[in-house]
PDB file of C-alpha atoms in Angstrom:
ATOM      1  CA  UNK A  19       5.918  14.043  -8.991  1.00  0.00           C
ATOM      2  CA  UNK A  20       2.888  15.714  -7.947  1.00  0.00           C
ATOM      3  CA  UNK A  21       1.005  12.635  -7.115  1.00  0.00           C
ATOM      4  CA  UNK A  22       3.608  11.399  -4.926  1.00  0.00           C
ATOM      5  CA  UNK A  23       3.687  14.577  -3.017  1.00  0.00           C
ATOM      6  CA  UNK A  24      -0.052  14.599  -2.605  1.00  0.00           C
ATOM      7  CA  UNK A  25      -0.339  11.033  -1.446  1.00  0.00           C
ATOM      8  CA  UNK A  26       2.599  11.077   0.943  1.00  0.00           C
ATOM      9  CA  UNK A  27       1.596  14.432   2.464  1.00  0.00           C
ATOM     10  CA  UNK A  28      -2.038  13.197   3.043  1.00  0.00           C
ATOM     11  CA  UNK A  29      -0.432  10.094   4.851  1.00  0.00           C
ATOM     12  CA  UNK A  30       1.945  12.247   6.730  1.00  0.00           C
ATOM     13  CA  UNK A  31      -0.675  14.330   8.257  1.00  0.00           C
ATOM     14  CA  UNK A  32      -3.004  11.248   9.185  1.00  0.00           C
ATOM     15  CA  UNK A  33      -5.449  11.724   6.234  1.00  0.00           C
ATOM     16  CA  UNK A  34      -5.058   8.118   5.087  1.00  0.00           C
ATOM     17  CA  UNK A  35      -8.646   8.234   3.674  1.00  0.00           C
ATOM     18  CA  UNK A  36      -7.736  10.935   1.318  1.00  0.00           C
ATOM     19  CA  UNK A  37      -4.624   9.186   0.233  1.00  0.00           C
ATOM     20  CA  UNK A  38      -6.767   6.120  -0.474  1.00  0.00           C
ATOM     21  CA  UNK A  39      -9.120   8.236  -2.685  1.00  0.00           C
ATOM     22  CA  UNK A  40      -6.234   9.770  -4.531  1.00  0.00           C
ATOM     23  CA  UNK A  41      -4.733   6.384  -5.212  1.00  0.00           C
ATOM     24  CA  UNK A  42      -8.169   5.104  -6.356  1.00  0.00           C
ATOM     25  CA  UNK A  43      -8.617   8.053  -8.663  1.00  0.00           C
ATOM     26  CA  UNK A  44      -5.098   7.486 -10.093  1.00  0.00           C
ATOM     27  CA  UNK A  45      -5.973   3.870 -10.730  1.00  0.00           C
ATOM     28  CA  UNK A  46      -9.424   4.299 -12.167  1.00  0.00           C
ATOM     29  CA  UNK A  47      -9.144   7.743 -14.009  1.00  0.00           C
ATOM     30  CA  UNK A  48      -5.574   8.696 -14.169  1.00  0.00           C
ATOM     31  CA  UNK A  49      -2.280   7.380 -15.224  1.00  0.00           C
ATOM     32  CA  UNK A  50      -2.361   4.439 -12.743  1.00  0.00           C
ATOM     33  CA  UNK A  51      -0.223   3.873  -9.548  1.00  0.00           C
ATOM     34  CA  UNK A  52       3.359   3.346 -10.207  1.00  0.00           C
ATOM     35  CA  UNK A  53       5.319   0.707  -8.031  1.00  0.00           C
ATOM     36  CA  UNK A  54       7.318   3.583  -6.631  1.00  0.00           C
ATOM     37  CA  UNK A  55       4.289   5.313  -5.455  1.00  0.00           C
ATOM     38  CA  UNK A  56       2.867   2.232  -3.782  1.00  0.00           C
ATOM     39  CA  UNK A  57       6.241   1.596  -2.166  1.00  0.00           C
ATOM     40  CA  UNK A  58       6.304   5.157  -0.708  1.00  0.00           C
ATOM     41  CA  UNK A  59       2.675   4.839   0.506  1.00  0.00           C
ATOM     42  CA  UNK A  60       3.287   1.491   2.104  1.00  0.00           C
ATOM     43  CA  UNK A  61       6.461   2.370   3.805  1.00  0.00           C
ATOM     44  CA  UNK A  62       5.167   5.726   5.276  1.00  0.00           C
ATOM     45  CA  UNK A  63       1.848   4.038   6.504  1.00  0.00           C
ATOM     46  CA  UNK A  64       3.947   1.328   8.116  1.00  0.00           C
ATOM     47  CA  UNK A  65       6.249   3.920   9.755  1.00  0.00           C
ATOM     48  CA  UNK A  66       3.170   5.886  10.952  1.00  0.00           C
ATOM     49  CA  UNK A  67       1.494   2.723  12.334  1.00  0.00           C
ATOM     50  CA  UNK A  68      -1.414   3.008   9.825  1.00  0.00           C
ATOM     51  CA  UNK A  69      -1.498  -0.758   9.511  1.00  0.00           C
ATOM     52  CA  UNK A  70      -5.179  -1.382   8.451  1.00  0.00           C
ATOM     53  CA  UNK A  71      -4.941   1.626   6.127  1.00  0.00           C
ATOM     54  CA  UNK A  72      -1.948   0.294   4.416  1.00  0.00           C
ATOM     55  CA  UNK A  73      -3.550  -3.035   3.746  1.00  0.00           C
ATOM     56  CA  UNK A  74      -6.540  -0.998   2.280  1.00  0.00           C
ATOM     57  CA  UNK A  75      -4.371   0.885   0.057  1.00  0.00           C
ATOM     58  CA  UNK A  76      -2.661  -2.268  -1.068  1.00  0.00           C
ATOM     59  CA  UNK A  77      -6.102  -3.859  -1.707  1.00  0.00           C
ATOM     60  CA  UNK A  78      -7.030  -0.983  -3.900  1.00  0.00           C
ATOM     61  CA  UNK A  79      -3.907  -0.565  -5.948  1.00  0.00           C
ATOM     62  CA  UNK A  80      -3.709  -4.430  -6.422  1.00  0.00           C
ATOM     63  CA  UNK A  81      -6.814  -4.392  -8.578  1.00  0.00           C
ATOM     64  CA  UNK A  82      -4.604  -3.127 -11.291  1.00  0.00           C
ATOM     65  CA  UNK A  83      -3.524  -6.340 -13.173  1.00  0.00           C
ATOM     66  CA  UNK A  84      -0.494  -4.477 -14.760  1.00  0.00           C
ATOM     67  CA  UNK A  85       0.839  -3.442 -11.446  1.00  0.00           C
ATOM     68  CA  UNK A  86       4.189  -5.452 -10.830  1.00  0.00           C
ATOM     69  CA  UNK A  87       5.520  -5.035  -7.251  1.00  0.00           C
ATOM     70  CA  UNK A  88       9.046  -6.066  -7.360  1.00  0.00           C
ATOM     71  CA  UNK A  89      10.352  -4.207  -4.226  1.00  0.00           C
ATOM     72  CA  UNK A  90      10.775  -6.820  -1.530  1.00  0.00           C
ATOM     73  CA  UNK A  91      10.422  -4.075   1.105  1.00  0.00           C
ATOM     74  CA  UNK A  92       6.750  -3.541   0.133  1.00  0.00           C
ATOM     75  CA  UNK A  93       6.066  -7.186   0.814  1.00  0.00           C
ATOM     76  CA  UNK A  94       7.915  -6.922   4.068  1.00  0.00           C
ATOM     77  CA  UNK A  95       5.877  -3.848   5.159  1.00  0.00           C
ATOM     78  CA  UNK A  96       2.571  -5.550   4.066  1.00  0.00           C
ATOM     79  CA  UNK A  97       3.496  -8.721   5.979  1.00  0.00           C
ATOM     80  CA  UNK A  98       4.308  -6.528   9.105  1.00  0.00           C
ATOM     81  CA  UNK A  99       0.942  -4.562   8.660  1.00  0.00           C
ATOM     82  CA  UNK A 100      -0.932  -7.878   8.434  1.00  0.00           C
ATOM     83  CA  UNK A 101       0.573  -9.129  11.590  1.00  0.00           C
ATOM     84  CA  UNK A 102      -0.098  -5.868  13.534  1.00  0.00           C
ATOM     85  CA  UNK A 103      -3.494  -5.493  12.251  1.00  0.00           C
ATOM     86  CA  UNK A 104      -4.411  -9.127  13.189  1.00  0.00           C
ATOM     87  CA  UNK A 105      -5.029 -10.052   9.558  1.00  0.00           C
ATOM     88  CA  UNK A 106      -3.244 -13.388  10.012  1.00  0.00           C
ATOM     89  CA  UNK A 107      -4.867 -15.093   6.923  1.00  0.00           C
ATOM     90  CA  UNK A 108      -3.146 -12.455   4.724  1.00  0.00           C
ATOM     91  CA  UNK A 109       0.189 -13.301   6.138  1.00  0.00           C
ATOM     92  CA  UNK A 110       1.045 -16.339   4.065  1.00  0.00           C
ATOM     93  CA  UNK A 111       0.349 -14.513   0.743  1.00  0.00           C
ATOM     94  CA  UNK A 112       2.621 -11.582   1.701  1.00  0.00           C
ATOM     95  CA  UNK A 113       5.321 -13.949   3.015  1.00  0.00           C
ATOM     96  CA  UNK A 114       5.254 -15.989  -0.196  1.00  0.00           C
ATOM     97  CA  UNK A 115       5.746 -12.632  -2.266  1.00  0.00           C
ATOM     98  CA  UNK A 116       8.527 -11.722   0.040  1.00  0.00           C
ATOM     99  CA  UNK A 117      10.228 -15.160  -0.397  1.00  0.00           C
ATOM    100  CA  UNK A 118       9.945 -15.095  -4.227  1.00  0.00           C
TER     101      UNK A 118
END
């Protein structure tokens, strides 16, 4: 998928702001963000230690009411990112999704 390649490439080279813009454009003007694309972006951001950026990506993508995140590894990554970014109030939400 072209969008997957663009987003993951941007994250790999440290251009998380570009990845966020691409995801926002996909959500607002394009076909939307698939759960698989969100999972790839989340896992890659976590691996690259872009914790705040990962949370920003989730915040942007989660504005889509039709997005269903069933992959527990996404919730695990988001929980880890929230802890590492010091965003402790968000931890409970991510933990509850991980447990579900």
